[in-house]
Structures are given as structure tokens and as C-alpha cells.
């Protein structure tokens, strides 16, 4: 108790000192005696002095370690991967005493972890209930050729990502898209780009579409319905523009059907082996009647099994729709998804271990480490100091300010990844916008969600969805394809800039 009181007094004293320092700088800047001095630089230097130099250096080392292993998970000097790199960064924050152990545990946002877990479980049961197979059939229904297929891939990828997260959509649709391209004798590259880029754009529309939106939804307290209404117009136009850019860039390629688009980029697998089932020869009428009775019993059993499966699938869809309705009613999203996940487990009425084993626990651990690492980096004072320097030029109520803010988010999302960018910038950006109006605060959160998500399309390393499409295509069973960094970049750069800019004018 006494320790907490001392910490609270320290925080109050720190805030009081910060206010007095800010007032002193403002009074100096308004004095004619100091006209011409760079007071933004003075604020930068004074804020850097707030945290001890040792904490700043050690916290920066811990964050740099996390960043390097997140962006380059297989670096030669420490090829331990993203998840272990996240835990290493978190541990270094505690070992270097940037954070206390209790502060590190408090930094983990359990509602977001719970929401991620529940969403993954629900997606697993939806996949078992053939949801994505039906989406695939919708993709091929009365198709009018290659250009029509590109538009369908964009639309279905965007909608499924908004409802079931972009990573899940890319995971289950990549191989199917490759098969569709193969069956129609079409080049895979434009379809893979359509899948990955539209998945990122579509996921921006809902709080459950991607991890950074989950963070924004919890930090901003924007209701599910208002979040969707605020970004949906930008998402819809963005998907259409993205499809149009794909058609313009690959018009000739889609007009000429061919098997091999790029000999260096594509590896064609073995042809499907078509097996035929032959009926046995009947030697007597007795054998035939015995076989007919066996088939009759099997038919009844299969009919019963079929109806049970149909009822189970209907139950899965009913629970999922109920979860979405609960979101729209403003209920706690984390507990809604966990409740829906457990309802599906009970409805399945069998050992849930095989389904639960498909949950990406490494992603949950990665998030825990990232929360701790980013919180420690914030404690150094570096992010807030840099934001103080940028804030006068990034006002949300001016077109130039929105442009500066968007470019900052775009660059940081590709340098530091989108979720850490949201964790670092979210609070300061919203606080700055709140000084203008409550509406501008909401707009700032939605703008952050839009830009940080669409920024993932800039390069192959920009989002996990891109990497999933790349890896799934490379390891595909029937027709593997290597989507290279440069082939993605040629489309990613213009698409990201144009879609982001158009979306900024539509966010409300």
C-alpha cells in the first residue's frame, strides 16, 4: 500500500513538473527577447532529459532488439524468430529495470489477448463448417472470365477478412485461389496480389479485422457499429480502386491465357491423379441382393450423418451471427468472442483438443511480449518526445496536418510494423485530437486504423497477411508459386498511396 502511494506521488510530481516545464517554454517562446530560437528543439532536448540517460539507452536497446527480430526474424546472428524475439525484448525491459516485473505484467492487455483467442477459435470452427468452401463456390459462380475473377477475389477477400480477420482469410483462401488460376489457365500473380491487398483493405472496416484494430477498439472505446460506419465507405471504395488498379496493371496478362507467367517465379507441381472406381462383377443373384441390402443400410446411415452435420453447421453459423449481433449491441467484445468460442466447443460435443491445437498460441505469446516491450519503450520518453516535435505539424483539423500524420503512420507501420505503431502513436494522437473536439478524437482513431492497415500493402513485409499468402503459395501442393518481394512492391507502392489517400477523404 505504501509503495503504491509513493508511486502515485511520484507520478503526480512528474505531471506537475511536466506542466511547469511546458508553461516555462511557452512563456519563453512568446517573449520578443528569444525570437528566432528553435523552441521545438528545446522541448525535444528537455523531454529527453526527463528519463534517466541509462534508462533511455537500455530501453532503446531492448526495443531495437525486439524490432530487428520482428522485422527480420531469421537474422544470422540471432535466428530465433518473431515470437522468441518479442519475449526477449520484454525480458530485457525488466532485466534493464526499465519496467518492474509488476509493470510488465500490467502492460499485457488481457482483453485483446482474449479477443484474439476467441476469434481464432471461432474461425477454426467456421472453417470446419465449410464457410470458406462456400465462399470459394461463390467465387466461381457464373464466372465471366479472368477480369471478373479478379474483382470477385478482391470482394470476397475483403468481406471475409472484415469478419474473420485478414490472416485467417489469407490462410484458407490462398491455395484455393491458386487452384482457380490453374483450372482457368491463368497467371497466379495478379490473383495472389488481389487476395493479399484486398484482405488488408477489407480488414480495416471492423475492430475484429486485424490485430491493430483490436488495439484501437479497446483503447478508443468506439462502439463496434460506429467503428464500421466510420471506415466502411473508405473500405468499399478502397477495394474497388484496388481492383481497378490490378486490372489496369495486368490487363494484357489477363487477356492472354497462359500456363507460365514467369519461368523464374513459378514452379509447376505434378498433375492431379484422377482415380476411377470400378464396380465389382456379380457372380450370382444372391451376391447382388446382399450388396443391395448393405448399400441400403449405408444409405440410411449416411443420410442420418448428413442431417446431423447440417444441423451442426447451422448451429455454428447461428452462434457466429449471434456474436456479431452482440458486437453491434455494444457488449464486451472480448467476452463475446470467448463465449461464442466455448458455445461452439460445447455444440461440437466432442474432444475440443484437435481444434484448440490449431490456435496460433505463438501469436498470443508474441502479443504479450510486444505489449511489454512497447510499454517499456514508452517509459523512456522517446516516443512522446518525438510526437511533441511532430504534433504542431500533424493537426487533425487541417488537410496538411492529416497528410503529415498519414505519412508518419505509413512510414512507421512499414518500419516498426503496424501494431507497435498503433501502440506508440495511439494515445498521443488521440489526446492531441481531443483538444480540438470529441469528433476529431474519434476521427483520429479511425484514421490511425485505416492508414496503419492499408500501409501493410506497401511491401511484402508490411503485414502478416502478405507473408501468409507468399508462404502458402510457395508451399502449395498442386501448383506452387513464388511471389517475390519486387513483384509485390511494383503493385504495392502505387496501390497503397492511392487507396490511402482516397480513404482519408471518406473517413468520418
Short mmCIF file of C-alpha atoms in Angstrom, two decimals:
data_model
loop_
_atom_site.label_atom_id
_atom_site.label_comp_id
_atom_site.label_asym_id
_atom_site.label_seq_id
_atom_site.Cartn_x
_atom_site.Cartn_y
_atom_site.Cartn_z
CA UNK A 1 0.00 0.00 0.00
CA UNK A 2 2.76 2.38 0.98
CA UNK A 3 4.69 1.57 -2.19
CA UNK A 4 1.66 2.39 -4.34
CA UNK A 5 1.18 5.73 -2.55
CA UNK A 6 4.82 6.64 -3.16
CA UNK A 7 4.48 5.70 -6.84
CA UNK A 8 1.29 7.78 -7.15
CA UNK A 9 3.01 10.79 -5.53
CA UNK A 10 5.91 10.34 -7.94
CA UNK A 11 3.53 10.31 -10.91
CA UNK A 12 1.74 13.44 -9.64
CA UNK A 13 5.04 15.21 -9.07
CA UNK A 14 6.21 14.16 -12.52
CA UNK A 15 3.00 15.50 -14.13
CA UNK A 16 3.29 18.76 -12.15
CA UNK A 17 6.90 19.21 -13.22
CA UNK A 18 5.97 18.43 -16.84
CA UNK A 19 3.24 21.10 -16.82
CA UNK A 20 5.51 23.70 -15.20
CA UNK A 21 8.24 22.97 -17.76
CA UNK A 22 5.80 23.28 -20.66
CA UNK A 23 4.46 26.60 -19.31
CA UNK A 24 8.02 27.90 -18.94
CA UNK A 25 8.87 27.02 -22.54
CA UNK A 26 5.65 28.62 -23.81
CA UNK A 27 6.39 31.86 -21.91
CA UNK A 28 9.91 31.97 -23.37
CA UNK A 29 8.70 31.36 -26.90
CA UNK A 30 6.26 34.29 -26.66
CA UNK A 31 8.96 36.69 -25.43
CA UNK A 32 10.49 39.04 -28.07
CA UNK A 33 13.89 38.58 -26.41
CA UNK A 34 14.06 34.96 -27.62
CA UNK A 35 12.54 35.43 -31.03
CA UNK A 36 14.07 33.14 -33.64
CA UNK A 37 15.16 30.37 -31.26
CA UNK A 38 14.09 26.82 -32.15
CA UNK A 39 11.84 26.03 -29.19
CA UNK A 40 10.69 22.73 -30.71
CA UNK A 41 14.30 21.54 -30.43
CA UNK A 42 14.46 22.89 -26.85
CA UNK A 43 11.34 20.91 -25.94
CA UNK A 44 12.84 17.82 -27.55
CA UNK A 45 16.04 18.08 -25.50
CA UNK A 46 14.24 18.83 -22.23
CA UNK A 47 11.82 15.92 -22.66
CA UNK A 48 14.71 13.57 -23.39
CA UNK A 49 16.21 14.61 -20.08
CA UNK A 50 13.05 13.51 -18.25
CA UNK A 51 14.02 9.85 -18.14
CA UNK A 52 17.45 8.95 -16.92
CA UNK A 53 20.02 8.57 -19.68
CA UNK A 54 20.68 4.97 -18.60
CA UNK A 55 17.00 4.04 -18.89
CA UNK A 56 16.77 5.71 -22.32
CA UNK A 57 19.81 3.82 -23.65
CA UNK A 58 18.88 0.43 -22.20
CA UNK A 59 15.20 0.78 -23.16
CA UNK A 60 16.23 1.68 -26.71
CA UNK A 61 18.49 -1.38 -26.90
CA UNK A 62 15.66 -3.65 -25.73
CA UNK A 63 13.22 -2.13 -28.24
CA UNK A 64 15.79 -2.28 -31.07
CA UNK A 65 16.31 -5.99 -30.31
CA UNK A 66 12.56 -6.58 -30.49
CA UNK A 67 12.25 -4.57 -33.72
CA UNK A 68 15.11 -6.30 -35.53
CA UNK A 69 13.84 -9.78 -34.65
CA UNK A 70 10.27 -8.83 -35.60
CA UNK A 71 11.11 -7.36 -39.00
CA UNK A 72 13.99 -9.79 -39.74
CA UNK A 73 13.12 -12.95 -37.75
CA UNK A 74 15.98 -15.00 -39.24
CA UNK A 75 18.94 -12.63 -38.81
CA UNK A 76 22.20 -14.62 -38.93
CA UNK A 77 23.49 -13.50 -35.52
CA UNK A 78 20.25 -14.47 -33.68
CA UNK A 79 17.83 -16.54 -35.82
CA UNK A 80 15.28 -17.19 -33.04
CA UNK A 81 12.12 -15.91 -34.80
CA UNK A 82 9.48 -13.28 -34.06
CA UNK A 83 7.84 -14.88 -31.02
CA UNK A 84 11.09 -15.53 -29.16
CA UNK A 85 12.32 -12.07 -30.23
CA UNK A 86 9.23 -10.49 -28.68
CA UNK A 87 9.81 -12.34 -25.40
CA UNK A 88 13.49 -11.37 -25.45
CA UNK A 89 12.61 -7.69 -25.85
CA UNK A 90 10.13 -7.92 -22.97
CA UNK A 91 12.63 -9.69 -20.73
CA UNK A 92 15.34 -7.13 -21.47
CA UNK A 93 12.94 -4.34 -20.42
CA UNK A 94 12.65 -6.00 -17.00
CA UNK A 95 16.30 -7.04 -16.69
CA UNK A 96 17.42 -3.50 -17.59
CA UNK A 97 14.95 -2.14 -14.99
CA UNK A 98 13.10 -0.03 -17.49
CA UNK A 99 9.99 -1.76 -16.12
CA UNK A 100 9.37 -3.56 -12.85
CA UNK A 101 8.03 -7.14 -13.09
CA UNK A 102 4.59 -5.95 -11.92
CA UNK A 103 4.56 -3.16 -14.51
CA UNK A 104 5.45 -5.70 -17.19
CA UNK A 105 2.53 -7.95 -16.23
CA UNK A 106 0.20 -4.94 -16.11
CA UNK A 107 1.30 -3.92 -19.62
CA UNK A 108 -0.24 -7.09 -21.10
CA UNK A 109 -3.69 -6.20 -22.42
CA UNK A 110 -5.69 -9.30 -21.45
CA UNK A 111 -8.96 -8.22 -23.19
CA UNK A 112 -7.11 -8.07 -26.51
CA UNK A 113 -5.47 -11.44 -25.89
CA UNK A 114 -8.88 -12.90 -25.05
CA UNK A 115 -10.44 -11.40 -28.18
CA UNK A 116 -7.65 -12.76 -30.37
CA UNK A 117 -8.01 -16.24 -28.86
CA UNK A 118 -11.80 -16.27 -29.22
CA UNK A 119 -11.67 -15.02 -32.81
CA UNK A 120 -9.18 -17.73 -33.79
CA UNK A 121 -11.33 -20.49 -32.22
CA UNK A 122 -14.50 -19.22 -33.95
CA UNK A 123 -12.61 -19.08 -37.29
CA UNK A 124 -11.43 -22.67 -36.83
CA UNK A 125 -14.99 -23.93 -36.34
CA UNK A 126 -16.23 -21.84 -39.28
CA UNK A 127 -13.58 -23.46 -41.45
CA UNK A 128 -14.76 -26.90 -40.26
CA UNK A 129 -18.32 -25.84 -41.10
CA UNK A 130 -17.25 -25.24 -44.73
CA UNK A 131 -17.76 -21.46 -44.60
CA UNK A 132 -14.69 -20.83 -46.73
CA UNK A 133 -15.63 -23.61 -49.15
CA UNK A 134 -18.92 -21.82 -49.78
CA UNK A 135 -17.02 -18.58 -50.32
CA UNK A 136 -14.93 -20.44 -52.89
CA UNK A 137 -18.05 -21.64 -54.69
CA UNK A 138 -19.33 -18.07 -54.70
CA UNK A 139 -16.06 -17.06 -56.32
CA UNK A 140 -16.68 -19.40 -59.27
CA UNK A 141 -20.46 -19.00 -59.62
CA UNK A 142 -21.24 -17.93 -63.22
CA UNK A 143 -17.74 -16.52 -63.67
CA UNK A 144 -17.27 -14.31 -66.74
CA UNK A 145 -13.53 -14.72 -67.20
CA UNK A 146 -10.21 -13.59 -65.75
CA UNK A 147 -11.11 -9.94 -65.13
CA UNK A 148 -14.37 -10.90 -63.44
CA UNK A 149 -12.45 -13.36 -61.25
CA UNK A 150 -10.02 -10.63 -60.13
CA UNK A 151 -12.93 -8.46 -58.96
CA UNK A 152 -14.53 -11.41 -57.16
CA UNK A 153 -11.30 -12.30 -55.39
CA UNK A 154 -10.97 -8.70 -54.20
CA UNK A 155 -14.56 -8.56 -52.91
CA UNK A 156 -14.64 -11.97 -51.21
CA UNK A 157 -11.19 -11.46 -49.68
CA UNK A 158 -12.25 -8.07 -48.26
CA UNK A 159 -15.55 -9.30 -46.78
CA UNK A 160 -14.10 -12.48 -45.26
CA UNK A 161 -11.19 -10.51 -43.77
CA UNK A 162 -13.52 -7.97 -42.18
CA UNK A 163 -15.48 -10.75 -40.46
CA UNK A 164 -12.84 -13.42 -39.79
CA UNK A 165 -9.51 -11.44 -39.73
CA UNK A 166 -7.20 -10.95 -42.70
CA UNK A 167 -4.73 -13.62 -41.60
CA UNK A 168 -7.44 -16.31 -41.44
CA UNK A 169 -8.87 -15.35 -44.82
CA UNK A 170 -5.43 -15.49 -46.47
CA UNK A 171 -4.61 -18.77 -44.76
CA UNK A 172 -7.63 -20.64 -46.13
CA UNK A 173 -8.13 -18.90 -49.50
CA UNK A 174 -4.57 -18.84 -50.93
CA UNK A 175 -4.40 -22.42 -52.18
CA UNK A 176 -7.97 -22.22 -53.44
CA UNK A 177 -7.13 -19.09 -55.47
CA UNK A 178 -4.11 -20.89 -56.94
CA UNK A 179 -6.31 -23.82 -57.96
CA UNK A 180 -8.80 -21.47 -59.61
CA UNK A 181 -5.98 -19.83 -61.59
CA UNK A 182 -4.74 -23.27 -62.63
CA UNK A 183 -8.17 -24.53 -63.71
CA UNK A 184 -8.73 -21.43 -65.85
CA UNK A 185 -5.20 -21.47 -67.28
CA UNK A 186 -4.42 -18.03 -65.74
CA UNK A 187 -1.26 -16.49 -64.23
CA UNK A 188 -1.26 -16.67 -60.40
CA UNK A 189 0.48 -13.35 -59.58
CA UNK A 190 -2.44 -10.91 -60.06
CA UNK A 191 -4.79 -13.19 -58.11
CA UNK A 192 -2.38 -13.56 -55.18
CA UNK A 193 -1.88 -9.79 -55.11
CA UNK A 194 -5.66 -9.30 -55.23
CA UNK A 195 -6.12 -11.68 -52.30
CA UNK A 196 -3.42 -10.17 -50.05
CA UNK A 197 -4.06 -6.49 -50.79
CA UNK A 198 -7.86 -6.73 -50.56
CA UNK A 199 -7.59 -8.72 -47.33
CA UNK A 200 -5.65 -5.85 -45.75
CA UNK A 201 -8.06 -3.19 -47.05
CA UNK A 202 -11.16 -5.15 -46.03
CA UNK A 203 -9.85 -5.89 -42.54
CA UNK A 204 -9.70 -2.14 -41.82
CA UNK A 205 -13.51 -1.94 -41.71
CA UNK A 206 -14.12 -3.76 -38.41
CA UNK A 207 -12.49 -3.93 -34.96
CA UNK A 208 -12.02 -7.70 -35.40
CA UNK A 209 -10.48 -7.47 -38.88
CA UNK A 210 -6.85 -7.34 -37.73
CA UNK A 211 -4.76 -7.05 -34.53
CA UNK A 212 -4.13 -3.29 -34.73
CA UNK A 213 -7.85 -2.63 -34.99
CA UNK A 214 -8.40 -4.71 -31.85
CA UNK A 215 -5.96 -2.45 -30.01
CA UNK A 216 -7.66 0.69 -31.36
CA UNK A 217 -11.15 -0.58 -30.49
CA UNK A 218 -10.19 -1.17 -26.86
CA UNK A 219 -8.15 2.00 -26.41
CA UNK A 220 -10.69 4.29 -28.11
CA UNK A 221 -13.90 2.72 -26.72
CA UNK A 222 -15.57 3.33 -30.09
CA UNK A 223 -18.62 1.01 -30.36
CA UNK A 224 -18.48 -1.74 -32.98
CA UNK A 225 -21.26 -0.22 -35.13
CA UNK A 226 -19.79 3.30 -35.14
CA UNK A 227 -16.35 1.88 -35.98
CA UNK A 228 -17.77 0.06 -39.00
CA UNK A 229 -19.83 3.04 -40.19
CA UNK A 230 -16.81 5.31 -39.88
CA UNK A 231 -14.49 3.22 -42.09
CA UNK A 232 -16.84 1.14 -44.28
CA UNK A 233 -17.19 3.77 -47.07
CA UNK A 234 -13.39 4.10 -47.29
CA UNK A 235 -13.04 0.31 -47.32
CA UNK A 236 -15.65 -0.19 -50.04
CA UNK A 237 -14.18 2.46 -52.34
CA UNK A 238 -10.66 1.26 -51.50
CA UNK A 239 -11.42 -2.32 -52.59
CA UNK A 240 -12.95 -1.07 -55.86
CA UNK A 241 -9.97 1.19 -56.57
CA UNK A 242 -7.57 -1.64 -55.72
CA UNK A 243 -9.37 -3.97 -58.15
CA UNK A 244 -9.25 -1.27 -60.84
CA UNK A 245 -5.50 -0.83 -60.32
CA UNK A 246 -4.99 -4.59 -60.65
CA UNK A 247 -6.98 -4.65 -63.89
CA UNK A 248 -5.01 -1.72 -65.31
CA UNK A 249 -1.64 -3.20 -64.36
CA UNK A 250 -2.38 -6.77 -65.54
CA UNK A 251 -4.90 -6.12 -68.34
CA UNK A 252 -2.75 -7.67 -71.09
CA UNK A 253 -1.67 -10.56 -68.88
CA UNK A 254 -5.29 -11.38 -68.02
CA UNK A 255 -6.34 -11.09 -71.66
CA UNK A 256 -3.88 -13.80 -72.78
CA UNK A 257 -4.36 -17.10 -71.01
CA UNK A 258 -1.15 -18.96 -70.39
CA UNK A 259 0.33 -21.51 -68.03
CA UNK A 260 3.69 -19.96 -67.27
CA UNK A 261 3.82 -16.29 -66.34
CA UNK A 262 7.41 -16.14 -65.21
CA UNK A 263 9.76 -19.09 -65.55
CA UNK A 264 11.88 -17.87 -62.66
CA UNK A 265 8.95 -17.24 -60.33
CA UNK A 266 6.74 -20.28 -60.84
CA UNK A 267 7.21 -23.95 -60.14
CA UNK A 268 4.51 -26.18 -61.58
CA UNK A 269 3.70 -29.22 -59.45
CA UNK A 270 2.60 -32.67 -60.57
CA UNK A 271 -0.70 -33.06 -62.37
CA UNK A 272 -3.66 -34.28 -60.35
CA UNK A 273 -4.04 -38.03 -60.47
CA UNK A 274 -7.62 -38.88 -61.41
CA UNK A 275 -8.65 -42.25 -59.99
CA UNK A 276 -11.65 -44.25 -61.20
CA UNK A 277 -13.76 -46.55 -59.01
CA UNK A 278 -14.93 -49.71 -60.76
CA UNK A 279 -17.96 -51.74 -59.64
CA UNK A 280 -17.35 -55.42 -58.80
CA UNK A 281 -18.59 -58.13 -61.11
CA UNK A 282 -21.60 -60.04 -59.73
CA UNK A 283 -21.39 -63.83 -59.97
CA UNK A 284 -24.84 -64.58 -58.59
CA UNK A 285 -28.22 -63.04 -57.78
CA UNK A 286 -27.62 -63.80 -54.07
CA UNK A 287 -24.43 -61.74 -54.01
CA UNK A 288 -26.27 -58.91 -55.73
CA UNK A 289 -29.16 -58.85 -53.25
CA UNK A 290 -26.71 -58.96 -50.31
CA UNK A 291 -24.83 -55.98 -51.74
CA UNK A 292 -28.13 -54.09 -52.33
CA UNK A 293 -29.17 -54.55 -48.67
CA UNK A 294 -25.74 -53.40 -47.47
CA UNK A 295 -25.98 -50.29 -49.66
CA UNK A 296 -29.46 -49.57 -48.26
CA UNK A 297 -28.17 -49.65 -44.66
CA UNK A 298 -25.18 -47.47 -45.59
CA UNK A 299 -27.52 -45.03 -47.33
CA UNK A 300 -29.70 -44.65 -44.22
CA UNK A 301 -26.62 -44.19 -42.02
CA UNK A 302 -25.14 -41.64 -44.42
CA UNK A 303 -28.46 -39.76 -44.51
CA UNK A 304 -28.54 -39.56 -40.70
CA UNK A 305 -24.93 -38.40 -40.58
CA UNK A 306 -25.65 -35.81 -43.27
CA UNK A 307 -28.58 -34.33 -41.35
CA UNK A 308 -26.56 -34.21 -38.13
CA UNK A 309 -23.78 -32.37 -39.91
CA UNK A 310 -26.23 -29.92 -41.46
CA UNK A 311 -27.72 -29.17 -38.03
CA UNK A 312 -24.25 -28.70 -36.55
CA UNK A 313 -23.18 -26.36 -39.34
CA UNK A 314 -26.38 -24.34 -38.91
CA UNK A 315 -25.59 -24.08 -35.20
CA UNK A 316 -22.06 -22.80 -35.95
CA UNK A 317 -23.42 -20.08 -38.25
CA UNK A 318 -26.15 -19.17 -35.74
CA UNK A 319 -23.59 -18.73 -32.92
CA UNK A 320 -21.32 -16.64 -35.18
CA UNK A 321 -24.18 -14.36 -36.22
CA UNK A 322 -25.16 -14.04 -32.55
CA UNK A 323 -21.60 -12.94 -31.74
CA UNK A 324 -21.72 -10.23 -34.43
CA UNK A 325 -25.11 -9.04 -33.17
CA UNK A 326 -23.67 -8.82 -29.64
CA UNK A 327 -20.85 -6.65 -31.02
CA UNK A 328 -23.39 -4.31 -32.62
CA UNK A 329 -25.27 -4.10 -29.30
CA UNK A 330 -22.12 -2.76 -27.69
CA UNK A 331 -21.40 -5.76 -25.44
CA UNK A 332 -17.83 -6.53 -24.36
CA UNK A 333 -16.13 -7.89 -27.50
CA UNK A 334 -13.57 -9.99 -25.66
CA UNK A 335 -16.11 -11.92 -23.60
CA UNK A 336 -18.49 -12.18 -26.57
CA UNK A 337 -15.87 -13.96 -28.68
CA UNK A 338 -14.79 -16.23 -25.79
CA UNK A 339 -18.44 -17.10 -25.07
CA UNK A 340 -19.06 -17.83 -28.76
CA UNK A 341 -15.92 -19.98 -28.92
CA UNK A 342 -16.99 -22.04 -25.89
CA UNK A 343 -20.53 -22.37 -27.26
CA UNK A 344 -19.06 -23.86 -30.44
CA UNK A 345 -16.91 -26.25 -28.39
CA UNK A 346 -19.98 -27.48 -26.49
CA UNK A 347 -22.07 -27.64 -29.67
CA UNK A 348 -19.42 -29.85 -31.30
CA UNK A 349 -19.92 -32.36 -28.45
CA UNK A 350 -16.51 -34.00 -28.82
CA UNK A 351 -12.97 -33.55 -27.57
CA UNK A 352 -12.00 -29.97 -28.47
CA UNK A 353 -8.24 -30.60 -28.32
CA UNK A 354 -7.75 -31.09 -32.10
CA UNK A 355 -9.48 -27.75 -32.78
CA UNK A 356 -7.77 -25.89 -29.94
CA UNK A 357 -4.38 -27.15 -31.15
CA UNK A 358 -4.91 -25.12 -34.35
CA UNK A 359 -4.95 -21.86 -32.38
CA UNK A 360 -1.82 -19.81 -33.02
CA UNK A 361 -0.54 -19.66 -29.44
CA UNK A 362 2.75 -18.31 -30.71
CA UNK A 363 0.86 -15.22 -31.93
CA UNK A 364 -0.69 -14.74 -28.48
CA UNK A 365 2.75 -15.01 -26.85
CA UNK A 366 4.14 -12.57 -29.42
CA UNK A 367 1.49 -10.04 -28.45
CA UNK A 368 2.24 -10.42 -24.74
CA UNK A 369 5.94 -9.73 -25.34
CA UNK A 370 5.14 -6.84 -27.68
CA UNK A 371 2.84 -5.15 -25.14
CA UNK A 372 5.61 -5.25 -22.53
CA UNK A 373 8.34 -4.08 -24.91
CA UNK A 374 6.34 -1.17 -26.31
CA UNK A 375 5.24 -0.08 -22.82
CA UNK A 376 8.89 -0.08 -21.73
CA UNK A 377 9.90 1.96 -24.75
CA UNK A 378 7.16 4.46 -23.93
CA UNK A 379 8.61 4.75 -20.41
CA UNK A 380 11.89 6.04 -21.88
CA UNK A 381 10.08 9.16 -23.07
CA UNK A 382 11.40 8.89 -26.64
CA UNK A 383 8.02 8.32 -28.41
CA UNK A 384 6.29 11.16 -26.55
CA UNK A 385 9.23 13.46 -27.23
CA UNK A 386 9.19 12.74 -30.95
CA UNK A 387 5.43 13.24 -31.02
CA UNK A 388 5.80 16.60 -29.27
CA UNK A 389 8.10 17.58 -32.12
CA UNK A 390 5.62 16.37 -34.79
CA UNK A 391 2.36 17.46 -33.16
CA UNK A 392 2.30 21.09 -34.37
CA UNK A 393 2.58 19.86 -37.96
CA UNK A 394 0.05 16.98 -37.66
CA UNK A 395 -3.18 18.66 -36.55
CA UNK A 396 -6.23 16.59 -37.43
CA UNK A 397 -8.35 19.66 -38.31
CA UNK A 398 -6.12 20.72 -41.24
CA UNK A 399 -5.61 18.96 -44.58
CA UNK A 400 -1.84 19.44 -44.34
CA UNK A 401 -1.88 18.07 -40.77
CA UNK A 402 -3.80 14.96 -41.85
CA UNK A 403 -1.31 14.44 -44.70
CA UNK A 404 1.68 14.70 -42.33
CA UNK A 405 0.04 12.36 -39.83
CA UNK A 406 -0.83 9.83 -42.56
CA UNK A 407 2.73 9.83 -43.94
CA UNK A 408 4.11 9.38 -40.41
CA UNK A 409 1.82 6.40 -39.74
CA UNK A 410 2.55 4.94 -43.19
CA UNK A 411 6.32 5.07 -42.71
CA UNK A 412 6.28 3.84 -39.10
CA UNK A 413 3.92 0.97 -39.95
CA UNK A 414 6.41 -0.33 -42.51
CA UNK A 415 9.46 0.35 -40.33
CA UNK A 416 8.21 -0.68 -36.89
CA UNK A 417 5.18 -2.79 -38.01
CA UNK A 418 1.58 -1.66 -37.70
CA UNK A 419 0.65 -2.95 -34.22
CA UNK A 420 3.65 -1.36 -32.43
CA UNK A 421 2.94 1.84 -34.39
CA UNK A 422 -0.62 1.90 -33.06
CA UNK A 423 0.58 1.22 -29.53
CA UNK A 424 3.16 4.00 -29.76
CA UNK A 425 1.09 6.66 -31.54
CA UNK A 426 -2.47 5.86 -30.50
CA UNK A 427 -2.57 7.66 -27.15
CA UNK A 428 -0.67 10.82 -28.16
CA UNK A 429 -2.54 11.24 -31.46
CA UNK A 430 -5.93 10.82 -29.78
CA UNK A 431 -5.00 13.17 -26.92
CA UNK A 432 -3.94 15.85 -29.40
CA UNK A 433 -7.18 15.47 -31.39
CA UNK A 434 -9.30 15.51 -28.20
CA UNK A 435 -8.09 19.05 -27.51
CA UNK A 436 -9.87 20.09 -30.72
CA UNK A 437 -13.15 18.17 -30.31
CA UNK A 438 -14.59 14.75 -29.42
CA UNK A 439 -15.46 14.17 -33.08
CA UNK A 440 -11.85 14.82 -34.07
CA UNK A 441 -10.66 12.34 -31.45
CA UNK A 442 -12.85 9.62 -32.96
CA UNK A 443 -11.68 10.59 -36.45
CA UNK A 444 -8.05 10.36 -35.33
CA UNK A 445 -8.55 6.77 -34.10
CA UNK A 446 -10.30 5.74 -37.31
CA UNK A 447 -7.64 7.44 -39.42
CA UNK A 448 -4.98 5.55 -37.48
CA UNK A 449 -6.83 2.27 -38.10
CA UNK A 450 -7.20 2.96 -41.83
CA UNK A 451 -3.67 4.12 -42.59
CA UNK A 452 -1.84 1.58 -40.39
CA UNK A 453 -3.83 -1.25 -42.03
CA UNK A 454 -3.59 -0.17 -45.68
CA UNK A 455 0.12 0.54 -45.07
CA UNK A 456 0.56 -3.23 -44.95
CA UNK A 457 0.13 -3.35 -48.74
CA UNK A 458 3.22 -1.24 -49.40
CA UNK A 459 5.68 -4.13 -49.32
CA UNK A 460 5.69 -7.88 -48.84
CA UNK A 461 6.99 -7.39 -45.28
CA UNK A 462 4.28 -4.83 -44.48
CA UNK A 463 1.77 -7.26 -42.97
CA UNK A 464 1.46 -10.84 -41.80
CA UNK A 465 -1.31 -11.40 -44.38
CA UNK A 466 1.16 -10.73 -47.22
CA UNK A 467 3.66 -13.18 -45.77
CA UNK A 468 0.96 -15.83 -45.29
CA UNK A 469 -0.08 -15.57 -48.95
CA UNK A 470 3.56 -15.71 -50.05
CA UNK A 471 4.39 -18.77 -47.91
CA UNK A 472 1.13 -20.62 -48.64
CA UNK A 473 1.62 -20.09 -52.38
CA UNK A 474 5.25 -21.22 -52.22
CA UNK A 475 4.29 -24.42 -50.36
CA UNK A 476 1.10 -25.17 -52.30
CA UNK A 477 0.52 -28.86 -53.07
CA UNK A 478 -0.59 -28.73 -56.71
CA UNK A 479 0.87 -25.56 -58.14
CA UNK A 480 3.46 -23.68 -56.11
CA UNK A 481 4.30 -20.08 -56.96
CA UNK A 482 6.94 -17.76 -55.54
CA UNK A 483 5.58 -14.22 -55.09
CA UNK A 484 8.80 -12.21 -54.93
CA UNK A 485 9.44 -9.03 -52.93
CA UNK A 486 9.90 -6.89 -56.06
CA UNK A 487 6.86 -8.22 -57.91
CA UNK A 488 4.78 -7.28 -54.87
CA UNK A 489 6.45 -3.88 -54.48
CA UNK A 490 5.65 -2.85 -58.08
CA UNK A 491 1.96 -3.06 -57.30
CA UNK A 492 2.07 -2.37 -53.57
CA UNK A 493 3.55 1.14 -53.68
CA UNK A 494 1.04 2.78 -56.08
CA UNK A 495 -1.90 0.86 -54.61
CA UNK A 496 -1.07 1.86 -51.03
CA UNK A 497 -0.57 5.55 -51.82
CA UNK A 498 -3.72 5.89 -53.96
CA UNK A 499 -6.04 3.82 -51.73
CA UNK A 500 -4.81 5.51 -48.55
CA UNK A 501 -5.28 9.00 -50.00
CA UNK A 502 -8.80 8.28 -51.26
CA UNK A 503 -9.80 6.65 -47.98
CA UNK A 504 -8.66 9.65 -45.93
CA UNK A 505 -11.31 11.80 -47.65
CA UNK A 506 -14.09 9.33 -46.76
CA UNK A 507 -13.40 8.58 -43.08
CA UNK A 508 -15.92 10.15 -40.72
#
